[in-house]
mmCIF file of C-alpha atoms and ligand atoms in Angstrom:
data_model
loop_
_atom_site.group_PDB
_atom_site.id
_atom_site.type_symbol
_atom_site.label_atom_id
_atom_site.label_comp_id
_atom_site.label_asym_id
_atom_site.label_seq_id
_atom_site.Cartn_x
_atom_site.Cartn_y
_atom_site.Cartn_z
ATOM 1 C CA UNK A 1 16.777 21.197 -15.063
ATOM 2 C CA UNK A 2 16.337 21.981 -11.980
ATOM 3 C CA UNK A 3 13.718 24.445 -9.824
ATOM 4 C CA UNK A 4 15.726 25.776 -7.168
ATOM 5 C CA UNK A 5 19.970 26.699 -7.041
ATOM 6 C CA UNK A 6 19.640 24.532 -3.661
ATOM 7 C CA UNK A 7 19.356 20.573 -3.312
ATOM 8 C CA UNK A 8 18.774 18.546 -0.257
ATOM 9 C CA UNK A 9 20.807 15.945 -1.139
ATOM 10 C CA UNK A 10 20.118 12.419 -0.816
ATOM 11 C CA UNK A 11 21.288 10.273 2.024
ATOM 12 C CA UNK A 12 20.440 6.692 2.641
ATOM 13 C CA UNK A 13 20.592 4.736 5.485
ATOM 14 C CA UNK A 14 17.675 6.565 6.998
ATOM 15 C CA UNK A 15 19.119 9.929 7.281
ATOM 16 C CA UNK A 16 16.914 11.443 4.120
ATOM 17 C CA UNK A 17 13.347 10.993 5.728
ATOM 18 C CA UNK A 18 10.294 11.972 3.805
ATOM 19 C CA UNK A 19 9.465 14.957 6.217
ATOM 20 C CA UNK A 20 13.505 16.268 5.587
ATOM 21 C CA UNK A 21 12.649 16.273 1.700
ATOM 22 C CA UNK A 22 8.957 17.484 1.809
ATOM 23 C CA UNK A 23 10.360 20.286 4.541
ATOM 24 C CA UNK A 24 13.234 20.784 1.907
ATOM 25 C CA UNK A 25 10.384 21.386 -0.883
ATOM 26 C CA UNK A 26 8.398 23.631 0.816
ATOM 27 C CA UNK A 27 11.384 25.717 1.824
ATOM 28 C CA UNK A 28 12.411 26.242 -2.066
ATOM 29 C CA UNK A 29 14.928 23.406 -2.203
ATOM 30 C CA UNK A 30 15.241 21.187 -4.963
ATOM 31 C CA UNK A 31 14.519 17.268 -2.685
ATOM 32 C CA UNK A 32 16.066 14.009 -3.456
ATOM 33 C CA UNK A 33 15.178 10.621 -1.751
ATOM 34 C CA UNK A 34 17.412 7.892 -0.786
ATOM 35 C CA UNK A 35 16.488 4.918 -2.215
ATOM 36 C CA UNK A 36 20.232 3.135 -1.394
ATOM 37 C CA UNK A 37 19.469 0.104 0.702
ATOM 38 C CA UNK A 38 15.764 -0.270 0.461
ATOM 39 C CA UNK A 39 13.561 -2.796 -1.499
ATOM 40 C CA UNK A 40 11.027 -1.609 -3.823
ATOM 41 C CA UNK A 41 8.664 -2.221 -1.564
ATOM 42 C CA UNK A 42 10.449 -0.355 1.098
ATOM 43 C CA UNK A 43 11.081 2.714 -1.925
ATOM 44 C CA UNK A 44 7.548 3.325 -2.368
ATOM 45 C CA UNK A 45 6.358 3.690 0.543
ATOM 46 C CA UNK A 46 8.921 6.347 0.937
ATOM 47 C CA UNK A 47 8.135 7.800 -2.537
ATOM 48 C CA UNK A 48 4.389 8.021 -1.315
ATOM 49 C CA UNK A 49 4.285 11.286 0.506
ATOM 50 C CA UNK A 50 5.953 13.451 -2.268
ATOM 51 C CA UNK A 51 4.420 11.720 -4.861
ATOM 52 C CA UNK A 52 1.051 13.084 -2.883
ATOM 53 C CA UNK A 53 2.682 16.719 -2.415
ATOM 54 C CA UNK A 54 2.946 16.650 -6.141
ATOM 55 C CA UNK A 55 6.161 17.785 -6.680
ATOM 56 C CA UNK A 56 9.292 17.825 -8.335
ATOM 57 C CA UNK A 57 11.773 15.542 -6.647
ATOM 58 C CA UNK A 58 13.874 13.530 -7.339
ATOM 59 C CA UNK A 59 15.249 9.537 -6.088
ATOM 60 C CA UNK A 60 18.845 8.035 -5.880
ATOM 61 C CA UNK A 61 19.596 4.752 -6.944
ATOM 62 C CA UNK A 62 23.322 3.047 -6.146
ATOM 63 C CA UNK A 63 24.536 1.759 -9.422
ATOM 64 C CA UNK A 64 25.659 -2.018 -8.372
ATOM 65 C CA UNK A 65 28.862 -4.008 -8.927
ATOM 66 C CA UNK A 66 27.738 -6.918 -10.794
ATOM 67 C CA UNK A 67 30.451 -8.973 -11.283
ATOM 68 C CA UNK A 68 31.964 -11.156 -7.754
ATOM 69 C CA UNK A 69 35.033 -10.112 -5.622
ATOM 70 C CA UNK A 70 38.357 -10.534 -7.285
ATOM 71 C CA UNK A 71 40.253 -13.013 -5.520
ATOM 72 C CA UNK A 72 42.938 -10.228 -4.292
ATOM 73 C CA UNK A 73 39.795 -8.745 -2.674
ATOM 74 C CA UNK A 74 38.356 -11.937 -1.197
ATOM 75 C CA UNK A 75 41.245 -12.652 0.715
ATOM 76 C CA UNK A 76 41.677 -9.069 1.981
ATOM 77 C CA UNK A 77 38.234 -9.329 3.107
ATOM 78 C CA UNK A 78 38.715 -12.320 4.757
ATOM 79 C CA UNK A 79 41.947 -10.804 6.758
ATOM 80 C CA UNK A 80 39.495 -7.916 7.737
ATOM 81 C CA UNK A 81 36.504 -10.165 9.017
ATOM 82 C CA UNK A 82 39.554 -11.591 11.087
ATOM 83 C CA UNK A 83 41.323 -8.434 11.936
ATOM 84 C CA UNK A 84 37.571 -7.108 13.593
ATOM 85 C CA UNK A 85 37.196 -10.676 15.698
ATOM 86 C CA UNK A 86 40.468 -9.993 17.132
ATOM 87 C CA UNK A 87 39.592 -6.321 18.406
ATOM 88 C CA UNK A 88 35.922 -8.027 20.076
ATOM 89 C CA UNK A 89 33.200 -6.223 18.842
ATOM 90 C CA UNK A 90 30.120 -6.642 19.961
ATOM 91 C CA UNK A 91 27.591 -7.879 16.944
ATOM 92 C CA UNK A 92 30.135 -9.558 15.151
ATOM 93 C CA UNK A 93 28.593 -12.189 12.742
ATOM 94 C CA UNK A 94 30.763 -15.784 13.242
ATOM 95 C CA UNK A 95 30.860 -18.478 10.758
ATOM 96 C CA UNK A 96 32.796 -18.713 7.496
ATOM 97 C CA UNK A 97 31.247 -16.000 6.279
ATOM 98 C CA UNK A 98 31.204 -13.059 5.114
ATOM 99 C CA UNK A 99 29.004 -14.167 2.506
ATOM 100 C CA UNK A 100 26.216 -12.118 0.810
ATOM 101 C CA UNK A 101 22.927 -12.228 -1.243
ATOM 102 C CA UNK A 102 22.815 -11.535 -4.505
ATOM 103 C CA UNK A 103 19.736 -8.692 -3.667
ATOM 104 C CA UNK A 104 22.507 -7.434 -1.229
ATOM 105 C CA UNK A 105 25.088 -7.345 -3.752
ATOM 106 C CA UNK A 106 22.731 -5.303 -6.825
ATOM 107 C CA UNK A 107 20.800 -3.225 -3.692
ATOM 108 C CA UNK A 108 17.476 -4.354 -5.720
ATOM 109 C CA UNK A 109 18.314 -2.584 -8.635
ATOM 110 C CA UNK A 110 16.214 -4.532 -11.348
ATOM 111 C CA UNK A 111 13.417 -4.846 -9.131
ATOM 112 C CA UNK A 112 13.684 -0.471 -8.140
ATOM 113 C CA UNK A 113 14.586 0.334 -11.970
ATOM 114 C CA UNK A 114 10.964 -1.692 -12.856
ATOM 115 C CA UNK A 115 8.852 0.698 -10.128
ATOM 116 C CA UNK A 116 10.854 3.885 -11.190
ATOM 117 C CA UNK A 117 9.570 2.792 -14.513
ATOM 118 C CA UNK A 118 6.096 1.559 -14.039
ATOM 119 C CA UNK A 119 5.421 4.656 -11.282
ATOM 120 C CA UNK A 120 7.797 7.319 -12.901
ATOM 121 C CA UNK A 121 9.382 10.180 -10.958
ATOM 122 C CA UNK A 122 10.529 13.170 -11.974
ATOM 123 C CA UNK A 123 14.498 12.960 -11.759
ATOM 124 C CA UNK A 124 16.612 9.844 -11.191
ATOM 125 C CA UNK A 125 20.056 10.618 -10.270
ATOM 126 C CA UNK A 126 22.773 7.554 -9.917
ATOM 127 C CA UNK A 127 26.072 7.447 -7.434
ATOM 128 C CA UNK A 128 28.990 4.690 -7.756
ATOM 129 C CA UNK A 129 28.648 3.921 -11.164
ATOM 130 C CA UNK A 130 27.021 4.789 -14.659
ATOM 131 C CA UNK A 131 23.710 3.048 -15.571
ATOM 132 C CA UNK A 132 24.026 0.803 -18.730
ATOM 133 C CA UNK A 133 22.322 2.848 -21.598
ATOM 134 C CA UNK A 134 19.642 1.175 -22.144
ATOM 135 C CA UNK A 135 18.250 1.935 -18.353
ATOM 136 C CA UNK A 136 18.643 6.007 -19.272
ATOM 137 C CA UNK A 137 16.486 5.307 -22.229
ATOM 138 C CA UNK A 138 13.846 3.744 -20.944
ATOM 139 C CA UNK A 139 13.730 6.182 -17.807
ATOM 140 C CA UNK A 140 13.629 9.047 -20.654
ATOM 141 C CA UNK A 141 11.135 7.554 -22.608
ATOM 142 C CA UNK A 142 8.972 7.121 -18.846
ATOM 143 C CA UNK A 143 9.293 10.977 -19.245
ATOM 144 C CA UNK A 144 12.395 11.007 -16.134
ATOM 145 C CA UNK A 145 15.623 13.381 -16.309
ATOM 146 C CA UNK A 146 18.775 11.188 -15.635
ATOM 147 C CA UNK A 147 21.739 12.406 -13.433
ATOM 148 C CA UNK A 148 24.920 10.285 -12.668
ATOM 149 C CA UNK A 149 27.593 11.630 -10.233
ATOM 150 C CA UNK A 150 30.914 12.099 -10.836
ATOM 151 C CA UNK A 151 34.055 12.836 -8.819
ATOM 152 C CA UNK A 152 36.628 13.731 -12.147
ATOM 153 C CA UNK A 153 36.711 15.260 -15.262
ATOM 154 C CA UNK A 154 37.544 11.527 -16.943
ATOM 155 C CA UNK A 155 34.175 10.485 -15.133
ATOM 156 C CA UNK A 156 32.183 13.175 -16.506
ATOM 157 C CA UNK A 157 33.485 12.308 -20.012
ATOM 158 C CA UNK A 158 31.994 8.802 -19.731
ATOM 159 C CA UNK A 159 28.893 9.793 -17.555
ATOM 160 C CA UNK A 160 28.122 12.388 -20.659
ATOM 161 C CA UNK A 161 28.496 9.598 -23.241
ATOM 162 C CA UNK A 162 25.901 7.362 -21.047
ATOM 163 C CA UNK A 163 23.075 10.199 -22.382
ATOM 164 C CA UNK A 164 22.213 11.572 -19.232
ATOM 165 C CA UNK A 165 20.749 15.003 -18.481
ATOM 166 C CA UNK A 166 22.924 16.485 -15.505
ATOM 167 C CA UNK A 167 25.953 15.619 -13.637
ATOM 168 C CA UNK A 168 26.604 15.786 -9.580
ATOM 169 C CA UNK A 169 29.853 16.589 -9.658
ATOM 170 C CA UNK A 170 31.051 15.865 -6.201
ATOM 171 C CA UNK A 171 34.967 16.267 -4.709
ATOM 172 C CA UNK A 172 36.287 14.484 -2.085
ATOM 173 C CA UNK A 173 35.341 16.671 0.993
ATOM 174 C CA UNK A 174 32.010 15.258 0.701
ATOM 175 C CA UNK A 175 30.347 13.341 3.819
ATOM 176 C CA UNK A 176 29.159 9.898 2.968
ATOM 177 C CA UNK A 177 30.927 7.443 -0.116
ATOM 178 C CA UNK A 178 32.388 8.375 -2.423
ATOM 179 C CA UNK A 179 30.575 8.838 -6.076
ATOM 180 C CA UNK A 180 34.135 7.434 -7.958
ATOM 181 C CA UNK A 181 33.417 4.538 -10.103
ATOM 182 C CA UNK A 182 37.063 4.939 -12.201
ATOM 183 C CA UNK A 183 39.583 2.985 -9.726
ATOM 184 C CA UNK A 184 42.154 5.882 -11.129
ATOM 185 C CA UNK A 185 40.651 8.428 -9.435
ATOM 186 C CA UNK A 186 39.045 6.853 -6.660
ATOM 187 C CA UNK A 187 40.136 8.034 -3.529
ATOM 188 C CA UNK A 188 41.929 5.703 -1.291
ATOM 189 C CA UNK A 189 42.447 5.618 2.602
ATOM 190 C CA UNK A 190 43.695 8.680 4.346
ATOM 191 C CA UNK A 191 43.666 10.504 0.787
ATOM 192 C CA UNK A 192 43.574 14.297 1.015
ATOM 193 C CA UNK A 193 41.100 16.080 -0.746
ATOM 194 C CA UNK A 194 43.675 17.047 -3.267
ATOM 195 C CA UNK A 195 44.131 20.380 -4.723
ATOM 196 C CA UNK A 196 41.424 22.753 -4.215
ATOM 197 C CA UNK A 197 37.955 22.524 -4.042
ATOM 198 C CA UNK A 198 34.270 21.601 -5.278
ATOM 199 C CA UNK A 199 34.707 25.420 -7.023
ATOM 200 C CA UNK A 200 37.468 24.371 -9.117
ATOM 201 C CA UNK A 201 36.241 20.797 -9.799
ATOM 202 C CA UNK A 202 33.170 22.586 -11.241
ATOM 203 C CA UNK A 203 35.131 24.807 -13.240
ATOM 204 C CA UNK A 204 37.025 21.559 -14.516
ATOM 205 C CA UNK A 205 34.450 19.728 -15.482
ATOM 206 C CA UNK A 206 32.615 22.670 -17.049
ATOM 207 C CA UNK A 207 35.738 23.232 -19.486
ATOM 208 C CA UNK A 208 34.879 19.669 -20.705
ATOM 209 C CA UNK A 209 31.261 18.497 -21.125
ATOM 210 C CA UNK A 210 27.823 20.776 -22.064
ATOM 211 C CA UNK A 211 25.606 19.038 -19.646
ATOM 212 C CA UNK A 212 24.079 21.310 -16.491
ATOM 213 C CA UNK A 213 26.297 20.589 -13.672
ATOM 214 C CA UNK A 214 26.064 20.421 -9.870
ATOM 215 C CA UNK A 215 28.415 20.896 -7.277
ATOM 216 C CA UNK A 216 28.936 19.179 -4.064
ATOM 217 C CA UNK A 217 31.180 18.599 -1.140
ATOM 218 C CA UNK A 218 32.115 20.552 1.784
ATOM 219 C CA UNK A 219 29.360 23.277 0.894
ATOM 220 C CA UNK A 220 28.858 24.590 4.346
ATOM 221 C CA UNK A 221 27.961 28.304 3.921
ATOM 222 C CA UNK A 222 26.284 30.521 1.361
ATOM 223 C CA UNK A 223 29.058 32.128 0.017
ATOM 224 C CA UNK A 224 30.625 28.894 -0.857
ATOM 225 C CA UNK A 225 27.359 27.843 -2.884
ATOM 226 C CA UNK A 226 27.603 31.680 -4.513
ATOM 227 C CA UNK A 227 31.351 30.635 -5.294
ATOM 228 C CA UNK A 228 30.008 27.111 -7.134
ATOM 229 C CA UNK A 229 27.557 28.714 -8.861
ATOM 230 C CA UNK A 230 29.563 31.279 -10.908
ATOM 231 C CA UNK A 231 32.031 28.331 -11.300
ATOM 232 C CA UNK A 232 29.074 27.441 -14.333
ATOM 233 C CA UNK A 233 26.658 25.156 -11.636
ATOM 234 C CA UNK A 234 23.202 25.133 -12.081
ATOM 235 C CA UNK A 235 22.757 23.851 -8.547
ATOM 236 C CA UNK A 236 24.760 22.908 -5.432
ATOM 237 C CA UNK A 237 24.024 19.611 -3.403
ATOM 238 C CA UNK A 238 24.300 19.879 0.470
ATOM 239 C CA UNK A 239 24.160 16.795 2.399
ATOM 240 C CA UNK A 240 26.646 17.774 5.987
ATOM 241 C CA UNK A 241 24.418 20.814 6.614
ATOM 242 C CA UNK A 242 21.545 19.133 6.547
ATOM 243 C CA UNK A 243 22.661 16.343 8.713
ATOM 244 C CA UNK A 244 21.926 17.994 12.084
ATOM 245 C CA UNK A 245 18.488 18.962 11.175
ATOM 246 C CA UNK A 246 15.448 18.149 13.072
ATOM 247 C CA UNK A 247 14.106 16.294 9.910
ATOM 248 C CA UNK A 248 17.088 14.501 9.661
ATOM 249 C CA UNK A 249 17.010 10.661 10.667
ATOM 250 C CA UNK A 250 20.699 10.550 11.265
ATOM 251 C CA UNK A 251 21.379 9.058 15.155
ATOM 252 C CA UNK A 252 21.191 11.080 17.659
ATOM 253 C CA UNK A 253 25.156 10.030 18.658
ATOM 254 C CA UNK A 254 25.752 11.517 15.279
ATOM 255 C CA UNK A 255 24.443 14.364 15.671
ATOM 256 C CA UNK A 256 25.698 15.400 18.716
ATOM 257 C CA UNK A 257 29.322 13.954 16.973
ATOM 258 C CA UNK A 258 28.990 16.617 14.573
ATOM 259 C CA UNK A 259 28.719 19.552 17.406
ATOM 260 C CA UNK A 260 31.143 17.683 19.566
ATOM 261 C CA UNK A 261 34.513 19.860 19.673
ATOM 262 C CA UNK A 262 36.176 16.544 20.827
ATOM 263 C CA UNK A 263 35.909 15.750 17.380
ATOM 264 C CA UNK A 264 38.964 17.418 15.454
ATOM 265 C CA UNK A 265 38.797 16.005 11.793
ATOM 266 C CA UNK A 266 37.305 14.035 9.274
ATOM 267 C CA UNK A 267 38.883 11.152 6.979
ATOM 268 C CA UNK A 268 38.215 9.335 4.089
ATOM 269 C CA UNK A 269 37.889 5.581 4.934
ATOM 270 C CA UNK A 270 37.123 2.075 3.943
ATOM 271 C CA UNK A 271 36.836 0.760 7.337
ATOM 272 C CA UNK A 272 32.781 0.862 7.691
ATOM 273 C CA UNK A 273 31.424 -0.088 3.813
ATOM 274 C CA UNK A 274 34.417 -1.610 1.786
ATOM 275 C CA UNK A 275 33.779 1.608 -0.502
ATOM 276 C CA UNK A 276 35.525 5.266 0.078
ATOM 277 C CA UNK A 277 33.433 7.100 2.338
ATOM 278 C CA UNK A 278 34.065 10.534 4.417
ATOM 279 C CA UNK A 279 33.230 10.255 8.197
ATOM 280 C CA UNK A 280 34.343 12.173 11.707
ATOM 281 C CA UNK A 281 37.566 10.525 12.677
ATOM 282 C CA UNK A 282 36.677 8.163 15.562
ATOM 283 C CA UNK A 283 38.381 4.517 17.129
ATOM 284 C CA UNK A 284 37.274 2.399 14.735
ATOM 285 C CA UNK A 285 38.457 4.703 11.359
ATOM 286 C CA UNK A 286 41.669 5.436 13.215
ATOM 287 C CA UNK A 287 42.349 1.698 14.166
ATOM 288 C CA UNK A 288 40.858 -0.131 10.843
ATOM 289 C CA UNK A 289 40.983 2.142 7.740
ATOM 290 C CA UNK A 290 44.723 0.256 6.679
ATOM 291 C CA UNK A 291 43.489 -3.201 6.560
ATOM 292 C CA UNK A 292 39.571 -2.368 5.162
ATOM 293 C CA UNK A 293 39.465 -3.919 1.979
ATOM 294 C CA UNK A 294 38.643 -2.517 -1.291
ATOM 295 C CA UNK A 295 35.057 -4.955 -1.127
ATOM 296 C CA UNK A 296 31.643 -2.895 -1.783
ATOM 297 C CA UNK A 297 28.722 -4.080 -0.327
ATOM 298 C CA UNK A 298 30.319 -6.828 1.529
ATOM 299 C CA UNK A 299 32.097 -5.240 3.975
ATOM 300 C CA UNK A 300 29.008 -2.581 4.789
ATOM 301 C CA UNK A 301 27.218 -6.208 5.485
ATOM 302 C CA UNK A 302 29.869 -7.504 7.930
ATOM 303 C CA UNK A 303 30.120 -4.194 9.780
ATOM 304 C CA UNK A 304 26.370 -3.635 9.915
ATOM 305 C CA UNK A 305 25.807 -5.574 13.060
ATOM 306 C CA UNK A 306 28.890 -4.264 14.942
ATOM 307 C CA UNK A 307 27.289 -1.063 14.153
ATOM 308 C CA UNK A 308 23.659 -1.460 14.988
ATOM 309 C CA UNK A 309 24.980 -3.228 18.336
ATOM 310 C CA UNK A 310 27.439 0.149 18.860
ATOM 311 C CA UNK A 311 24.282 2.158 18.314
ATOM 312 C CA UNK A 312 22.100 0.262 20.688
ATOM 313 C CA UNK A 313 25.331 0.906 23.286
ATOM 314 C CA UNK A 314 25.321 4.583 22.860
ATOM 315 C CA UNK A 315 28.975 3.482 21.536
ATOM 316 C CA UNK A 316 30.345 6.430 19.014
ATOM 317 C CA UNK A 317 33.443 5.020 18.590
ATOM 318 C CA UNK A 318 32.391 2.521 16.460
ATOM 319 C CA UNK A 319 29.619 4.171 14.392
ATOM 320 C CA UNK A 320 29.832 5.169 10.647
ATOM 321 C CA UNK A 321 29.482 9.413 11.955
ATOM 322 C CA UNK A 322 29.327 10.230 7.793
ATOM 323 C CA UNK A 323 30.837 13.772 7.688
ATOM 324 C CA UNK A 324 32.424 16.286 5.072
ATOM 325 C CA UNK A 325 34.941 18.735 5.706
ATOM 326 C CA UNK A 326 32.232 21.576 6.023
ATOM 327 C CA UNK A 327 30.912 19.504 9.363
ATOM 328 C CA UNK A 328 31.209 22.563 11.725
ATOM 329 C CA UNK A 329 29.365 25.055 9.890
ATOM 330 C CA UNK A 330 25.915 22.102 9.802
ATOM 331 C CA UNK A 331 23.427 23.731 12.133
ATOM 332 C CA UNK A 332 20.660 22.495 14.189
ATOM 333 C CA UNK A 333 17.025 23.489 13.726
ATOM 334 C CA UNK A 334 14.283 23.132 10.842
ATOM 335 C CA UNK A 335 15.562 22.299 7.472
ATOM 336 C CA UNK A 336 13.414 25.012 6.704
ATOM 337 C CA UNK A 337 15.872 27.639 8.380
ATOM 338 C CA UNK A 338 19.141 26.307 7.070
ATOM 339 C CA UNK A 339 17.628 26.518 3.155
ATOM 340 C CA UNK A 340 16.612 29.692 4.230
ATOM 341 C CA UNK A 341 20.120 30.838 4.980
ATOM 342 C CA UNK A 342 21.828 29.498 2.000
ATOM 343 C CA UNK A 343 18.886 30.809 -0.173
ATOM 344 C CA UNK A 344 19.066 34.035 1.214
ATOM 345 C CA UNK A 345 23.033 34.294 1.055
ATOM 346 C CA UNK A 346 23.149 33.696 -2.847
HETATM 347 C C1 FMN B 401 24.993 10.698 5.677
HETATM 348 C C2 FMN B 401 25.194 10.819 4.197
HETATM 349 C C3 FMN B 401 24.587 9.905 3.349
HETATM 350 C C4 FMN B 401 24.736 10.026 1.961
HETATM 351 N N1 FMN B 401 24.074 9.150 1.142
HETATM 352 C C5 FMN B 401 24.130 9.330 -0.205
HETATM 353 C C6 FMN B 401 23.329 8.532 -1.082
HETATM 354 O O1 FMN B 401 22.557 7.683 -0.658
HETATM 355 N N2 FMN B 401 23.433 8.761 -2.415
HETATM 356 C C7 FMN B 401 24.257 9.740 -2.937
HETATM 357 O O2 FMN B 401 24.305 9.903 -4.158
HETATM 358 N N3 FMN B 401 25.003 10.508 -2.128
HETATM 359 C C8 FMN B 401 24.948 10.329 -0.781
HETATM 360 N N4 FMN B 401 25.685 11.162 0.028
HETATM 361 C C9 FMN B 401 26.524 12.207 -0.579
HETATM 362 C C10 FMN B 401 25.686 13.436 -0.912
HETATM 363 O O3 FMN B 401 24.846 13.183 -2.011
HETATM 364 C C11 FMN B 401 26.559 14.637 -1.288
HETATM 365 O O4 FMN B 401 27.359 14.334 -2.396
HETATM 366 C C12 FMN B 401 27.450 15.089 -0.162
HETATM 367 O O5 FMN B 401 26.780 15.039 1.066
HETATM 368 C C13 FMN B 401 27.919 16.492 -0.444
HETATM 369 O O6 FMN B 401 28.946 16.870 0.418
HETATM 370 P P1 FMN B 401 28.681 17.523 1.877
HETATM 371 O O7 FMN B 401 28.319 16.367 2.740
HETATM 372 O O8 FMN B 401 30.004 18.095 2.218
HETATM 373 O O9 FMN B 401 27.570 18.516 1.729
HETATM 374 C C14 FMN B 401 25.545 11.054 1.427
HETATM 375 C C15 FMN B 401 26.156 11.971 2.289
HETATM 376 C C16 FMN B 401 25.981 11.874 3.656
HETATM 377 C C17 FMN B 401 26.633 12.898 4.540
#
């Protein structure tokens, strides 16, 4: 299913560049690209340089929430726009808003799904929720393997019965969002990481569906990828390691967050996106992750301008610093030298 035990994972938002999943390639790792947040326009021109390198890749799409905000929601996100005025960020939009676009709401899915299938790629793999059936057959018949990520054996169940290929099965020390799509099993604010790890959430979800499986979160050395790996993966996904690379496009502040000692833990928080993510605990996690709404995309659009104004102010404390639990073991240097090392360790 896949060419190498070892996949650069992707991450969007301009941390997967083309040069971190080419170097990735070259170094025997299996390369996704990001394609969350960016048009189709904006995708293939990304796309371009390994579709020239020839070779097997693959691209990530974020399955969109189609239907609007339940009222519940709405009003929480309302209380949040509010609860950020009050603490004065810079960046803040005003107005009655929040308010969104519908191409912000469904991250140009139709409009990505139509170039994946007029230009196919090799693999397609989906995160937050499971692609309506009729988009895995036409990718298969367009001669693409399909992967959707899961965070539960319940998920994998209905991911399997969706017709897909391969399964990202990802627990909850993962940097980034979460993959959840059941609200049962989607982790809330300040959730741990529950009992044990990505080795025996592989094992799970091997005891209950066929389908080739990879692991992922808080995969920081070799022997933990050995340890996934006889749990019945194919593969394991590493997106923290990776992070600090010189390919990387992460921030600069971020990267020097994740070396930063003054940095003692990670969280999982709603505070940045409206979605589940796992990020270095900073100000703004500590001080907003109880009243961040449950409200995917729209509360990544009202935070985006605090951000980018935090990031023009060489302001951490405010900044999305996306982390897993592994975040001390992600070195600097080529990507070409940390594959090596996990490559060489299996
Ligand atoms: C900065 C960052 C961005 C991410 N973006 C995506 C994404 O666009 N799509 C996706 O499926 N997963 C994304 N992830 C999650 C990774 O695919 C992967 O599941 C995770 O990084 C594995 O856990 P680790 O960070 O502990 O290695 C992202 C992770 C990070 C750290």
């Amino acid at each position: 299913m896949f060419s190498s035990p070892i996949i650069a994972a992707p991450m969007a938002g301009g941390t997967t560049t083309a040069a971190l999943a080419l170097a990735a390639d070259r170094a025997g790792a299996f390369p996704f690209a990001a394609a969350g947040y960016k048009t189709a326009e904006a995708l293939a021109e990304h796309l371009a340089p390994l579709r020239a390198a020839g070779t097997d890749f693959g691209v990530n799409l974020f399955v969109p929430r189609r239907e609007p905000l339940a009222a519940p929601d709405a009003a929480a996100l309302l209380r949040y726009r509010d609860e950020l005025a009050a603490a004065g960020y810079d960046g803040l939009p005003g107005g009655a808003g929040p308010t969104i676009t519908n191409e912000q709401l469904t991250d140009f899915w139709d409009e990505k799904i139509q170039l994946l299938l007029a230009d196919p790629v090799p693999v397609v793999s989906l995160t937050f929720g499971l692609a309506p059936e009729s988009v895995v057959q036409a990718l298969h018949r367009a001669g693409t393997r399909v992967v959707a990520s899961v965070t539960s054996v319940a998920e994998a169940v209905a991911a399997a019965a969706t017709g897909v290929d391969a399964l990202v099965v990802q627990h909850g020390n993962a940097g980034g969002h979460s993959a959840a799509f059941l609200p049962a099993v989607s982790p809330g604010p300040g959730a741990s990481p529950g009992p044990g790890g990505v080795v025996e959430l592989v094992a799970a979800v091997r005891a209950a569906v066929v389908l080739p499986l990879v692991g992922a979160g808080g995969i920081g050395d070799a022997a933990t990828a050995k340890a996934v790996l006889s749990a019945g993966a194919v593969a394991v996904q590493l997106g923290t390691a990776l992070l600090r690379s010189e390919e990387s496009g992460a921030r600069a502040l971020h990267k020097d967050a994740l070396a930063d000692p003054a940095f003692t833990a990670t969280a999982v928080t709603r505070a940045f996106t409206g979605k589940a993510a796992r990020a270095l605990v900073n100000d703004f996690v500590s001080r907003h992750s109880a009243g961040a709404p449950e409200a995917y995309p729209e509360v990544h659009f009202l935070t985006a301008p605090l951000r980018a104004a935090a990031a023009a102010a060489g302001d951490r404390e405010a900044l999305n610093l996306w982390a897993g639990t592994s975040w001390r073991q992600a070195q600097d240097g080529p990507v070409a030298d940390i594959i090596e090392g996990f490559l060489k360790g299996l």
